[in-house]
mmCIF file of C-alpha atoms in Angstrom:
data_model
loop_
_atom_site.group_PDB
_atom_site.id
_atom_site.type_symbol
_atom_site.label_atom_id
_atom_site.label_comp_id
_atom_site.label_asym_id
_atom_site.label_seq_id
_atom_site.Cartn_x
_atom_site.Cartn_y
_atom_site.Cartn_z
ATOM 1 C CA MET A 1 -18.850 -38.111 -35.096
ATOM 2 C CA THR A 2 -22.348 -38.131 -35.942
ATOM 3 C CA GLU A 3 -24.639 -35.921 -38.315
ATOM 4 C CA THR A 4 -27.525 -33.772 -36.670
ATOM 5 C CA LEU A 5 -30.771 -33.951 -38.350
ATOM 6 C CA THR A 6 -33.518 -31.049 -37.745
ATOM 7 C CA SER A 7 -36.292 -33.221 -39.534
ATOM 8 C CA LEU A 8 -36.835 -36.736 -40.315
ATOM 9 C CA PRO A 9 -36.011 -37.934 -43.965
ATOM 10 C CA ALA A 10 -38.701 -39.235 -46.100
ATOM 11 C CA PRO A 11 -39.843 -41.640 -46.145
ATOM 12 C CA ALA A 12 -41.007 -42.727 -43.296
ATOM 13 C CA TRP A 13 -40.380 -46.807 -43.834
ATOM 14 C CA PHE A 14 -37.207 -48.492 -44.869
ATOM 15 C CA ALA A 15 -36.319 -52.032 -46.445
ATOM 16 C CA HIS A 16 -33.131 -53.528 -46.396
ATOM 17 C CA PRO A 17 -33.699 -56.872 -48.592
ATOM 18 C CA GLY A 18 -30.802 -58.523 -47.674
ATOM 19 C CA ALA A 19 -31.083 -58.702 -44.182
ATOM 20 C CA ARG A 20 -31.903 -62.208 -43.497
ATOM 21 C CA THR A 21 -28.876 -63.686 -45.288
ATOM 22 C CA TRP A 22 -26.750 -61.446 -42.514
ATOM 23 C CA THR A 23 -25.643 -63.707 -40.034
ATOM 24 C CA CYS A 24 -23.727 -62.985 -36.500
ATOM 25 C CA PRO A 25 -22.862 -64.909 -33.443
ATOM 26 C CA PRO A 26 -24.774 -66.117 -31.105
ATOM 27 C CA ALA A 27 -25.789 -64.596 -27.248
ATOM 28 C CA PRO A 28 -23.545 -66.107 -24.591
ATOM 29 C CA SER A 29 -25.618 -69.232 -23.308
ATOM 30 C CA GLU A 30 -25.112 -68.336 -19.520
ATOM 31 C CA VAL A 31 -27.706 -65.606 -19.360
ATOM 32 C CA HIS A 32 -30.446 -66.954 -19.615
ATOM 33 C CA GLY A 33 -29.839 -69.767 -16.875
ATOM 34 C CA PHE A 34 -28.814 -66.868 -15.063
ATOM 35 C CA HIS A 35 -31.706 -65.268 -15.095
ATOM 36 C CA THR A 36 -33.845 -68.178 -13.959
ATOM 37 C CA SER A 37 -31.928 -68.557 -10.850
ATOM 38 C CA LEU A 38 -33.511 -64.858 -9.341
ATOM 39 C CA PRO A 39 -35.437 -64.444 -7.268
ATOM 40 C CA GLY A 40 -38.738 -63.940 -8.767
ATOM 41 C CA TYR A 41 -37.737 -64.906 -11.984
ATOM 42 C CA ALA A 42 -40.950 -66.530 -14.419
ATOM 43 C CA PRO A 43 -40.946 -66.311 -17.979
ATOM 44 C CA THR A 44 -43.437 -63.217 -19.246
ATOM 45 C CA PRO A 45 -46.572 -64.355 -20.734
ATOM 46 C CA LEU A 46 -46.991 -65.187 -25.027
ATOM 47 C CA THR A 47 -50.436 -63.812 -25.528
ATOM 48 C CA GLU A 48 -51.794 -65.344 -29.028
ATOM 49 C CA LEU A 49 -54.679 -62.564 -30.372
ATOM 50 C CA PRO A 50 -56.486 -64.325 -33.365
ATOM 51 C CA SER A 51 -58.844 -60.843 -33.930
ATOM 52 C CA LEU A 52 -55.325 -59.014 -34.630
ATOM 53 C CA ALA A 53 -53.979 -62.075 -37.391
ATOM 54 C CA ALA A 54 -57.788 -61.531 -38.883
ATOM 55 C CA GLU A 55 -57.164 -57.614 -39.021
ATOM 56 C CA LEU A 56 -53.392 -58.192 -40.660
ATOM 57 C CA LYS A 57 -54.528 -60.788 -42.682
ATOM 58 C CA VAL A 58 -51.984 -63.494 -41.054
ATOM 59 C CA GLY A 59 -51.716 -66.505 -39.941
ATOM 60 C CA ARG A 60 -51.186 -65.925 -36.288
ATOM 61 C CA VAL A 61 -50.232 -63.147 -33.583
ATOM 62 C CA PHE A 62 -48.695 -63.133 -30.624
ATOM 63 C CA VAL A 63 -47.837 -60.382 -28.300
ATOM 64 C CA LYS A 64 -44.928 -61.001 -25.487
ATOM 65 C CA ASP A 65 -46.487 -59.069 -22.368
ATOM 66 C CA GLU A 66 -42.753 -57.601 -20.677
ATOM 67 C CA SER A 67 -45.637 -55.875 -18.169
ATOM 68 C CA CYS A 68 -44.348 -57.684 -15.093
ATOM 69 C CA ARG A 69 -40.645 -58.669 -15.342
ATOM 70 C CA LEU A 70 -38.881 -59.378 -12.764
ATOM 71 C CA GLY A 71 -41.046 -56.839 -10.553
ATOM 72 C CA LEU A 72 -40.822 -54.159 -12.941
ATOM 73 C CA PRO A 73 -43.471 -52.924 -15.667
ATOM 74 C CA ALA A 74 -40.938 -52.931 -18.736
ATOM 75 C CA PHE A 75 -38.350 -55.149 -19.990
ATOM 76 C CA LYS A 76 -35.433 -53.942 -18.461
ATOM 77 C CA ALA A 77 -34.370 -55.718 -15.987
ATOM 78 C CA LEU A 78 -33.135 -58.065 -18.152
ATOM 79 C CA GLY A 79 -29.833 -55.791 -19.616
ATOM 80 C CA ALA A 80 -29.678 -54.042 -16.270
ATOM 81 C CA SER A 81 -29.409 -57.469 -13.815
ATOM 82 C CA TRP A 82 -26.374 -59.261 -16.214
ATOM 83 C CA ALA A 83 -25.103 -55.799 -16.783
ATOM 84 C CA VAL A 84 -24.855 -55.013 -12.615
ATOM 85 C CA HIS A 85 -24.127 -58.774 -12.195
ATOM 86 C CA ARG A 86 -21.384 -58.573 -14.385
ATOM 87 C CA THR A 87 -19.952 -55.649 -13.419
ATOM 88 C CA LEU A 88 -19.969 -56.119 -9.783
ATOM 89 C CA ALA A 89 -18.735 -59.734 -10.408
ATOM 90 C CA GLU A 90 -15.714 -57.927 -12.452
ATOM 91 C CA ARG A 91 -14.618 -55.087 -9.882
ATOM 92 C CA ALA A 92 -15.262 -57.777 -7.211
ATOM 93 C CA GLY A 93 -12.270 -59.924 -8.757
ATOM 94 C CA LEU A 94 -15.181 -62.915 -8.651
ATOM 95 C CA ALA A 95 -15.428 -65.895 -10.891
ATOM 96 C CA GLU A 96 -17.536 -64.827 -13.327
ATOM 97 C CA ARG A 97 -20.100 -67.499 -12.632
ATOM 98 C CA SER A 98 -19.841 -66.575 -8.877
ATOM 99 C CA GLY A 99 -23.445 -66.755 -7.256
ATOM 100 C CA LEU A 100 -25.790 -63.856 -6.207
ATOM 101 C CA ALA A 101 -25.273 -63.237 -2.513
ATOM 102 C CA ASP A 102 -21.382 -63.879 -2.838
ATOM 103 C CA ARG A 103 -21.219 -60.834 -4.691
ATOM 104 C CA ALA A 104 -23.124 -58.889 -2.985
ATOM 105 C CA GLY A 105 -21.076 -59.646 0.775
ATOM 106 C CA SER A 106 -17.920 -58.819 -1.288
ATOM 107 C CA GLN A 107 -19.384 -55.361 -2.542
ATOM 108 C CA GLU A 108 -20.352 -54.685 1.325
ATOM 109 C CA ALA A 109 -16.972 -55.869 2.168
ATOM 110 C CA GLY A 110 -15.353 -53.359 0.642
ATOM 111 C CA GLY A 111 -17.953 -50.342 0.443
ATOM 112 C CA PRO A 112 -20.602 -49.840 -2.076
ATOM 113 C CA VAL A 113 -20.703 -48.714 -5.686
ATOM 114 C CA THR A 114 -22.704 -45.977 -7.019
ATOM 115 C CA LEU A 115 -24.317 -47.714 -10.202
ATOM 116 C CA VAL A 116 -24.701 -44.545 -12.364
ATOM 117 C CA THR A 117 -27.536 -43.830 -15.768
ATOM 118 C CA ALA A 118 -29.529 -41.796 -17.350
ATOM 119 C CA THR A 119 -33.094 -43.164 -18.530
ATOM 120 C CA ASP A 120 -36.537 -42.361 -19.989
ATOM 121 C CA GLY A 121 -37.823 -44.239 -17.342
ATOM 122 C CA ASN A 122 -37.426 -48.407 -17.040
ATOM 123 C CA HIS A 123 -33.559 -48.703 -17.850
ATOM 124 C CA GLY A 124 -33.048 -46.012 -14.752
ATOM 125 C CA ARG A 125 -35.681 -47.526 -12.320
ATOM 126 C CA ALA A 126 -34.069 -51.206 -13.165
ATOM 127 C CA VAL A 127 -30.790 -50.053 -12.781
ATOM 128 C CA ALA A 128 -31.699 -48.413 -9.127
ATOM 129 C CA ARG A 129 -34.046 -51.326 -8.113
ATOM 130 C CA MET A 130 -30.438 -53.643 -8.876
ATOM 131 C CA ALA A 131 -28.259 -51.502 -6.953
ATOM 132 C CA ARG A 132 -30.529 -51.560 -3.778
ATOM 133 C CA LEU A 133 -31.287 -55.031 -3.696
ATOM 134 C CA LEU A 134 -27.269 -55.531 -4.213
ATOM 135 C CA GLY A 135 -26.589 -53.229 -1.357
ATOM 136 C CA GLN A 136 -25.296 -50.328 -3.537
ATOM 137 C CA ARG A 137 -26.037 -46.672 -4.372
ATOM 138 C CA ALA A 138 -27.851 -45.485 -7.799
ATOM 139 C CA HIS A 139 -28.018 -41.838 -9.314
ATOM 140 C CA VAL A 140 -30.060 -41.734 -11.701
ATOM 141 C CA PHE A 141 -30.465 -38.620 -14.426
ATOM 142 C CA VAL A 142 -33.895 -38.150 -16.421
ATOM 143 C CA PRO A 143 -34.092 -36.408 -19.168
ATOM 144 C CA GLU A 144 -37.230 -33.271 -19.950
ATOM 145 C CA GLY A 145 -40.249 -35.090 -20.600
ATOM 146 C CA VAL A 146 -40.636 -38.426 -18.442
ATOM 147 C CA HIS A 147 -43.987 -38.324 -16.152
ATOM 148 C CA PRO A 148 -43.106 -37.522 -12.683
ATOM 149 C CA ALA A 149 -44.272 -40.584 -11.866
ATOM 150 C CA ALA A 150 -41.707 -42.328 -13.479
ATOM 151 C CA THR A 151 -39.216 -40.430 -11.803
ATOM 152 C CA ALA A 152 -40.858 -41.157 -8.345
ATOM 153 C CA ALA A 153 -40.768 -44.536 -8.912
ATOM 154 C CA ILE A 154 -37.042 -44.523 -9.974
ATOM 155 C CA ALA A 155 -36.593 -42.220 -6.304
ATOM 156 C CA ALA A 156 -38.963 -44.868 -4.480
ATOM 157 C CA GLU A 157 -35.963 -47.478 -5.401
ATOM 158 C CA GLU A 158 -33.519 -45.198 -2.851
ATOM 159 C CA ALA A 159 -31.792 -43.682 -5.689
ATOM 160 C CA ARG A 160 -30.664 -40.538 -6.208
ATOM 161 C CA VAL A 161 -32.554 -38.562 -8.888
ATOM 162 C CA THR A 162 -30.996 -35.695 -10.975
ATOM 163 C CA GLU A 163 -33.945 -34.281 -13.425
ATOM 164 C CA VAL A 164 -31.527 -32.181 -16.480
ATOM 165 C CA ALA A 165 -32.931 -29.587 -18.304
ATOM 166 C CA GLY A 166 -32.409 -30.899 -21.158
ATOM 167 C CA ASN A 167 -33.097 -34.807 -23.830
ATOM 168 C CA TYR A 168 -32.255 -37.434 -23.528
ATOM 169 C CA ASP A 169 -28.827 -37.500 -24.941
ATOM 170 C CA GLU A 170 -28.027 -34.677 -22.837
ATOM 171 C CA ALA A 171 -28.963 -36.510 -20.109
ATOM 172 C CA VAL A 172 -26.587 -39.568 -20.710
ATOM 173 C CA ARG A 173 -23.923 -36.900 -21.371
ATOM 174 C CA GLN A 174 -24.682 -35.371 -17.618
ATOM 175 C CA ALA A 175 -24.958 -39.122 -16.451
ATOM 176 C CA ALA A 176 -21.164 -39.930 -17.524
ATOM 177 C CA ASP A 177 -19.460 -36.996 -16.080
ATOM 178 C CA ALA A 178 -20.752 -37.418 -13.044
ATOM 179 C CA VAL A 179 -19.037 -40.976 -12.888
ATOM 180 C CA ALA A 180 -15.582 -39.164 -13.792
ATOM 181 C CA ALA A 181 -16.118 -36.973 -10.973
ATOM 182 C CA THR A 182 -17.345 -39.688 -8.171
ATOM 183 C CA PRO A 183 -15.220 -41.911 -6.646
ATOM 184 C CA ALA A 184 -16.167 -45.682 -6.815
ATOM 185 C CA ALA A 185 -18.906 -44.653 -9.486
ATOM 186 C CA VAL A 186 -19.225 -46.915 -12.434
ATOM 187 C CA LEU A 187 -21.747 -46.035 -15.295
ATOM 188 C CA ILE A 188 -24.671 -48.691 -16.507
ATOM 189 C CA GLN A 189 -25.463 -47.335 -19.564
ATOM 190 C CA ASP A 190 -27.828 -48.865 -22.080
ATOM 191 C CA THR A 191 -26.606 -47.403 -25.137
ATOM 192 C CA ALA A 192 -22.650 -46.681 -26.404
ATOM 193 C CA TRP A 193 -20.417 -44.905 -28.059
ATOM 194 C CA PRO A 194 -16.832 -44.918 -29.013
ATOM 195 C CA GLY A 195 -14.640 -45.935 -25.872
ATOM 196 C CA TYR A 196 -18.010 -47.134 -24.015
ATOM 197 C CA GLU A 197 -19.479 -49.788 -25.150
ATOM 198 C CA ARG A 198 -18.572 -53.332 -22.852
ATOM 199 C CA ILE A 199 -21.153 -52.801 -20.059
ATOM 200 C CA PRO A 200 -24.369 -51.981 -22.923
ATOM 201 C CA GLY A 201 -23.262 -55.001 -24.703
ATOM 202 C CA TRP A 202 -24.056 -56.852 -21.458
ATOM 203 C CA ILE A 203 -27.025 -55.098 -21.479
ATOM 204 C CA VAL A 204 -27.762 -55.914 -25.436
ATOM 205 C CA GLU A 205 -26.634 -59.842 -23.856
ATOM 206 C CA GLY A 206 -29.363 -59.752 -20.991
ATOM 207 C CA TYR A 207 -32.211 -58.903 -23.657
ATOM 208 C CA ALA A 208 -31.774 -62.760 -24.601
ATOM 209 C CA THR A 209 -33.412 -64.247 -21.780
ATOM 210 C CA LEU A 210 -36.246 -62.532 -23.955
ATOM 211 C CA PHE A 211 -35.867 -64.274 -27.187
ATOM 212 C CA ALA A 212 -34.964 -67.937 -25.380
ATOM 213 C CA GLU A 213 -38.436 -67.863 -24.012
ATOM 214 C CA ILE A 214 -40.101 -66.703 -27.082
ATOM 215 C CA ASP A 215 -38.877 -69.950 -28.781
ATOM 216 C CA THR A 216 -39.963 -71.863 -26.028
ATOM 217 C CA GLN A 217 -43.649 -70.602 -26.011
ATOM 218 C CA LEU A 218 -43.908 -70.741 -30.151
ATOM 219 C CA ALA A 219 -42.941 -74.043 -29.882
ATOM 220 C CA ALA A 220 -45.226 -75.192 -27.314
ATOM 221 C CA VAL A 221 -48.121 -74.561 -29.395
ATOM 222 C CA ASP A 222 -46.877 -75.885 -32.271
ATOM 223 C CA ALA A 223 -46.281 -72.269 -33.886
ATOM 224 C CA GLY A 224 -43.101 -73.291 -34.758
ATOM 225 C CA LEU A 225 -40.606 -70.043 -35.556
ATOM 226 C CA PRO A 226 -42.057 -66.281 -36.377
ATOM 227 C CA ASP A 227 -41.943 -65.027 -39.337
ATOM 228 C CA LEU A 228 -41.697 -61.289 -38.274
ATOM 229 C CA VAL A 229 -40.742 -59.837 -34.931
ATOM 230 C CA ALA A 230 -41.723 -56.308 -34.620
ATOM 231 C CA VAL A 231 -39.286 -54.321 -31.836
ATOM 232 C CA PRO A 232 -39.994 -50.864 -30.518
ATOM 233 C CA VAL A 233 -36.861 -49.090 -30.889
ATOM 234 C CA GLY A 234 -35.098 -46.378 -28.385
ATOM 235 C CA VAL A 235 -31.068 -47.002 -28.940
ATOM 236 C CA GLY A 236 -31.528 -49.433 -30.682
ATOM 237 C CA SER A 237 -29.851 -52.216 -28.242
ATOM 238 C CA LEU A 238 -33.491 -54.357 -27.919
ATOM 239 C CA ALA A 239 -33.421 -54.581 -31.935
ATOM 240 C CA GLN A 240 -29.421 -55.711 -31.877
ATOM 241 C CA ALA A 241 -30.218 -58.423 -28.956
ATOM 242 C CA ALA A 242 -33.439 -59.567 -31.890
ATOM 243 C CA VAL A 243 -30.851 -59.360 -34.677
ATOM 244 C CA THR A 244 -28.144 -60.973 -32.594
ATOM 245 C CA HIS A 245 -31.025 -63.902 -31.399
ATOM 246 C CA TYR A 246 -32.466 -64.139 -34.937
ATOM 247 C CA ARG A 247 -29.248 -63.549 -36.962
ATOM 248 C CA SER A 248 -27.251 -66.533 -35.581
ATOM 249 C CA ARG A 249 -29.777 -68.630 -36.531
ATOM 250 C CA PRO A 250 -29.500 -70.716 -40.992
ATOM 251 C CA ALA A 251 -30.371 -67.345 -43.335
ATOM 252 C CA GLY A 252 -34.235 -67.259 -43.848
ATOM 253 C CA ALA A 253 -35.150 -66.423 -40.364
ATOM 254 C CA ALA A 254 -37.949 -63.764 -39.036
ATOM 255 C CA ALA A 255 -37.915 -60.231 -40.817
ATOM 256 C CA LEU A 256 -36.978 -57.857 -38.260
ATOM 257 C CA LEU A 257 -39.145 -54.242 -38.208
ATOM 258 C CA SER A 258 -37.965 -52.004 -35.864
ATOM 259 C CA VAL A 259 -40.861 -48.914 -35.269
ATOM 260 C CA GLU A 260 -40.283 -46.035 -33.595
ATOM 261 C CA PRO A 261 -42.086 -42.334 -32.766
ATOM 262 C CA ASP A 262 -42.028 -40.178 -35.866
ATOM 263 C CA SER A 263 -40.540 -37.262 -33.687
ATOM 264 C CA ALA A 264 -37.141 -39.508 -32.559
ATOM 265 C CA ALA A 265 -36.779 -41.936 -35.338
ATOM 266 C CA GLY A 266 -32.913 -42.017 -35.485
ATOM 267 C CA VAL A 267 -33.018 -45.751 -36.401
ATOM 268 C CA LEU A 268 -34.880 -44.824 -39.191
ATOM 269 C CA ALA A 269 -33.204 -41.925 -40.524
ATOM 270 C CA SER A 270 -29.590 -43.195 -40.195
ATOM 271 C CA LEU A 271 -30.985 -45.992 -42.178
ATOM 272 C CA THR A 272 -32.384 -44.079 -44.772
ATOM 273 C CA ARG A 273 -28.856 -42.192 -45.010
ATOM 274 C CA GLN A 274 -26.840 -45.673 -44.378
ATOM 275 C CA ALA A 275 -24.875 -43.563 -41.626
ATOM 276 C CA PRO A 276 -25.447 -43.529 -37.663
ATOM 277 C CA VAL A 277 -27.231 -39.655 -37.662
ATOM 278 C CA THR A 278 -28.644 -37.655 -34.756
ATOM 279 C CA VAL A 279 -32.125 -36.652 -35.380
ATOM 280 C CA THR A 280 -33.550 -33.336 -33.332
ATOM 281 C CA THR A 281 -36.529 -35.062 -31.216
ATOM 282 C CA GLY A 282 -39.974 -33.380 -30.225
ATOM 283 C CA VAL A 283 -42.077 -34.047 -27.480
ATOM 284 C CA THR A 284 -44.064 -37.901 -27.507
ATOM 285 C CA THR A 285 -46.416 -39.938 -25.392
ATOM 286 C CA MET A 286 -43.560 -42.784 -26.324
ATOM 287 C CA THR A 287 -41.213 -41.724 -23.627
ATOM 288 C CA GLY A 288 -38.759 -44.831 -23.856
ATOM 289 C CA LEU A 289 -38.012 -44.415 -27.328
ATOM 290 C CA ASN A 290 -37.732 -40.391 -27.100
ATOM 291 C CA CYS A 291 -33.961 -41.000 -28.220
ATOM 292 C CA GLY A 292 -32.142 -39.123 -31.108
ATOM 293 C CA THR A 293 -29.257 -40.900 -31.740
ATOM 294 C CA PRO A 294 -28.416 -44.546 -32.042
ATOM 295 C CA SER A 295 -25.843 -46.834 -30.043
ATOM 296 C CA THR A 296 -22.857 -47.698 -31.647
ATOM 297 C CA LEU A 297 -22.749 -50.746 -30.365
ATOM 298 C CA ALA A 298 -26.188 -51.172 -32.288
ATOM 299 C CA TRP A 299 -25.553 -49.651 -35.291
ATOM 300 C CA PRO A 300 -23.719 -52.278 -37.064
ATOM 301 C CA TYR A 301 -26.201 -54.644 -36.649
ATOM 302 C CA LEU A 302 -29.202 -52.451 -37.392
ATOM 303 C CA ARG A 303 -27.892 -51.721 -40.492
ATOM 304 C CA ASP A 304 -27.079 -54.979 -41.521
ATOM 305 C CA GLY A 305 -29.882 -57.376 -40.364
ATOM 306 C CA LEU A 306 -33.263 -55.177 -40.097
ATOM 307 C CA ASP A 307 -35.711 -55.796 -42.423
ATOM 308 C CA ALA A 308 -37.404 -53.358 -42.251
ATOM 309 C CA ALA A 309 -37.688 -49.678 -40.261
ATOM 310 C CA ILE A 310 -41.230 -47.860 -39.613
ATOM 311 C CA ALA A 311 -41.686 -44.189 -37.827
ATOM 312 C CA VAL A 312 -45.552 -43.717 -36.048
ATOM 313 C CA THR A 313 -47.237 -41.393 -34.647
ATOM 314 C CA ASP A 314 -48.286 -40.836 -30.324
ATOM 315 C CA ALA A 315 -51.931 -41.340 -32.141
ATOM 316 C CA ASP A 316 -50.939 -44.273 -33.676
ATOM 317 C CA SER A 317 -49.390 -45.543 -30.621
ATOM 318 C CA ALA A 318 -52.461 -44.758 -28.173
ATOM 319 C CA ARG A 319 -55.204 -47.024 -30.488
ATOM 320 C CA ALA A 320 -52.738 -49.814 -30.239
ATOM 321 C CA ALA A 321 -52.650 -49.209 -26.517
ATOM 322 C CA ASP A 322 -56.470 -49.079 -26.224
ATOM 323 C CA ASP A 323 -56.726 -52.077 -28.666
ATOM 324 C CA LEU A 324 -54.088 -54.142 -26.916
ATOM 325 C CA ALA A 325 -56.085 -53.425 -23.233
ATOM 326 C CA ALA A 326 -59.352 -54.360 -24.690
ATOM 327 C CA LEU A 327 -57.495 -57.863 -25.743
ATOM 328 C CA GLY A 328 -56.530 -58.017 -21.947
ATOM 329 C CA VAL A 329 -52.627 -56.952 -22.261
ATOM 330 C CA PRO A 330 -51.971 -54.007 -20.666
ATOM 331 C CA SER A 331 -49.441 -51.948 -22.723
ATOM 332 C CA GLY A 332 -47.840 -48.523 -22.325
ATOM 333 C CA PRO A 333 -47.255 -46.348 -25.519
ATOM 334 C CA CYS A 334 -44.005 -47.838 -26.155
ATOM 335 C CA GLY A 335 -44.889 -51.212 -25.778
ATOM 336 C CA ALA A 336 -48.161 -50.993 -28.253
ATOM 337 C CA ALA A 337 -45.850 -49.690 -30.830
ATOM 338 C CA SER A 338 -45.180 -53.122 -32.290
ATOM 339 C CA LEU A 339 -48.402 -52.813 -33.239
ATOM 340 C CA ALA A 340 -48.614 -49.575 -34.556
ATOM 341 C CA GLY A 341 -45.893 -50.533 -36.781
ATOM 342 C CA VAL A 342 -47.419 -53.937 -37.497
ATOM 343 C CA ARG A 343 -50.555 -52.211 -39.135
ATOM 344 C CA ALA A 344 -48.866 -49.451 -40.388
ATOM 345 C CA ALA A 345 -46.543 -51.603 -42.518
ATOM 346 C CA LEU A 346 -49.267 -53.969 -43.364
ATOM 347 C CA THR A 347 -52.497 -51.554 -43.947
ATOM 348 C CA GLY A 348 -52.884 -49.176 -46.146
ATOM 349 C CA ASP A 349 -51.475 -47.420 -49.195
ATOM 350 C CA GLY A 350 -48.521 -49.309 -50.724
ATOM 351 C CA ALA A 351 -48.802 -52.394 -48.267
ATOM 352 C CA ALA A 352 -49.024 -54.696 -50.575
ATOM 353 C CA ALA A 353 -45.262 -53.849 -51.593
ATOM 354 C CA ARG A 354 -44.250 -53.836 -47.867
ATOM 355 C CA ARG A 355 -45.460 -57.374 -47.613
ATOM 356 C CA THR A 356 -43.413 -57.960 -50.121
ATOM 357 C CA ALA A 357 -40.360 -56.904 -48.861
ATOM 358 C CA LEU A 358 -41.348 -58.008 -45.433
ATOM 359 C CA ALA A 359 -41.867 -61.991 -47.157
ATOM 360 C CA LEU A 360 -45.337 -61.902 -45.146
ATOM 361 C CA GLY A 361 -48.025 -64.369 -46.616
ATOM 362 C CA PRO A 362 -51.772 -65.672 -44.896
ATOM 363 C CA ALA A 363 -50.093 -68.602 -43.002
ATOM 364 C CA SER A 364 -47.422 -66.035 -41.651
ATOM 365 C CA THR A 365 -46.759 -65.735 -37.524
ATOM 366 C CA LEU A 366 -46.096 -62.309 -36.150
ATOM 367 C CA VAL A 367 -44.203 -61.721 -32.915
ATOM 368 C CA LEU A 368 -44.857 -57.778 -31.257
ATOM 369 C CA LEU A 369 -42.380 -57.393 -28.253
ATOM 370 C CA SER A 370 -44.980 -55.242 -25.942
ATOM 371 C CA THR A 371 -42.034 -53.811 -24.051
ATOM 372 C CA GLU A 372 -43.555 -52.051 -21.293
ATOM 373 C CA GLY A 373 -47.040 -52.068 -19.305
ATOM 374 C CA THR A 374 -49.249 -49.246 -18.186
ATOM 375 C CA ALA A 375 -47.721 -48.785 -15.365
ATOM 376 C CA ALA A 376 -44.262 -47.993 -16.859
ATOM 377 C CA ASN A 377 -45.851 -44.988 -18.380
ATOM 378 C CA PRO A 378 -48.008 -42.927 -17.297
ATOM 379 C CA HIS A 379 -48.550 -40.926 -20.482
ATOM 380 C CA GLN A 380 -52.043 -41.519 -22.124
ATOM 381 C CA MET A 381 -53.174 -40.320 -25.010
ATOM 382 C CA ALA A 382 -56.923 -41.223 -26.958
ATOM 383 C CA HIS A 383 -56.494 -41.729 -30.586
ATOM 384 C CA PRO A 384 -58.861 -39.513 -31.845
ATOM 385 C CA ALA A 385 -62.425 -40.804 -32.131
#
């Protein structure tokens, strides 16, 4: 059982000097091949932004633009599609590498399955989209604070939507309870807890495709391996995938920086305490990151493999989103958090020590994950003039 904190421990920065010496096994190799076989698959852009490199006093800055991933405005379709694929294949008794059409036909013969999940927006829509495409049902639990337009987008995927009078953690609890009471239902949740880790693990595996694309795209422009990758964090599943990708390489690979809202920095608080904790979350425009409890599956990877963690304000994120838009990258508040976090780490008081902790110099290459487009999160907040 995790400890619950009502306020974020100071400071809003954490560094782990030994992270780049930690190693782990890589993600399964077949994940990327599965995604490339899906209708509508294409690598998302990796956009170089020299003006940000000049601002941050580094060599090169790239933004991985996830504003259109498999027809949806966020990266979550990668994890949801792989997890639903594995789940339905297992339930149908098919071989692991069965084709998508065969899986759908087999499921229809046995009756549809209800795919249940809780979401701050993007994951639930991705699960609902997969359910609709495969002739299954979806039931999505949405916590307070999610914009009505995001909830409507989930409903437009023909999902049943239950709005929860509580936060994300409460929505997860209600989704799990619904599965226990619903015949032919399965929970497709992107966070884990003791006794529920296999499907969240498949979701994390699905995110490996994003990092495989980055490797290929950087190589195509002679950029080599990144020196820093900045990852927006909710429960930590995408950060777990980043750790898995870069820590399955020889020691000395990229530094990894997690970025959270200062009102929902459960990973930063846990790293500071060196034990998983739950923080009481507040209101944030970074809705998809408004999670107070790290995934139990992700936690060991975050504890041992992240180089640093930082928390940013809504105003920081809004300014970053405005600046990315001006540079041609459509980014919602969650996606822009990566730029906000890098700015907070590499500028201002104490920046020299933080740069040293991240082993960054004037020739370093940075990759910022912009995990959603503007269509994913209708919240807008102009930064102060």
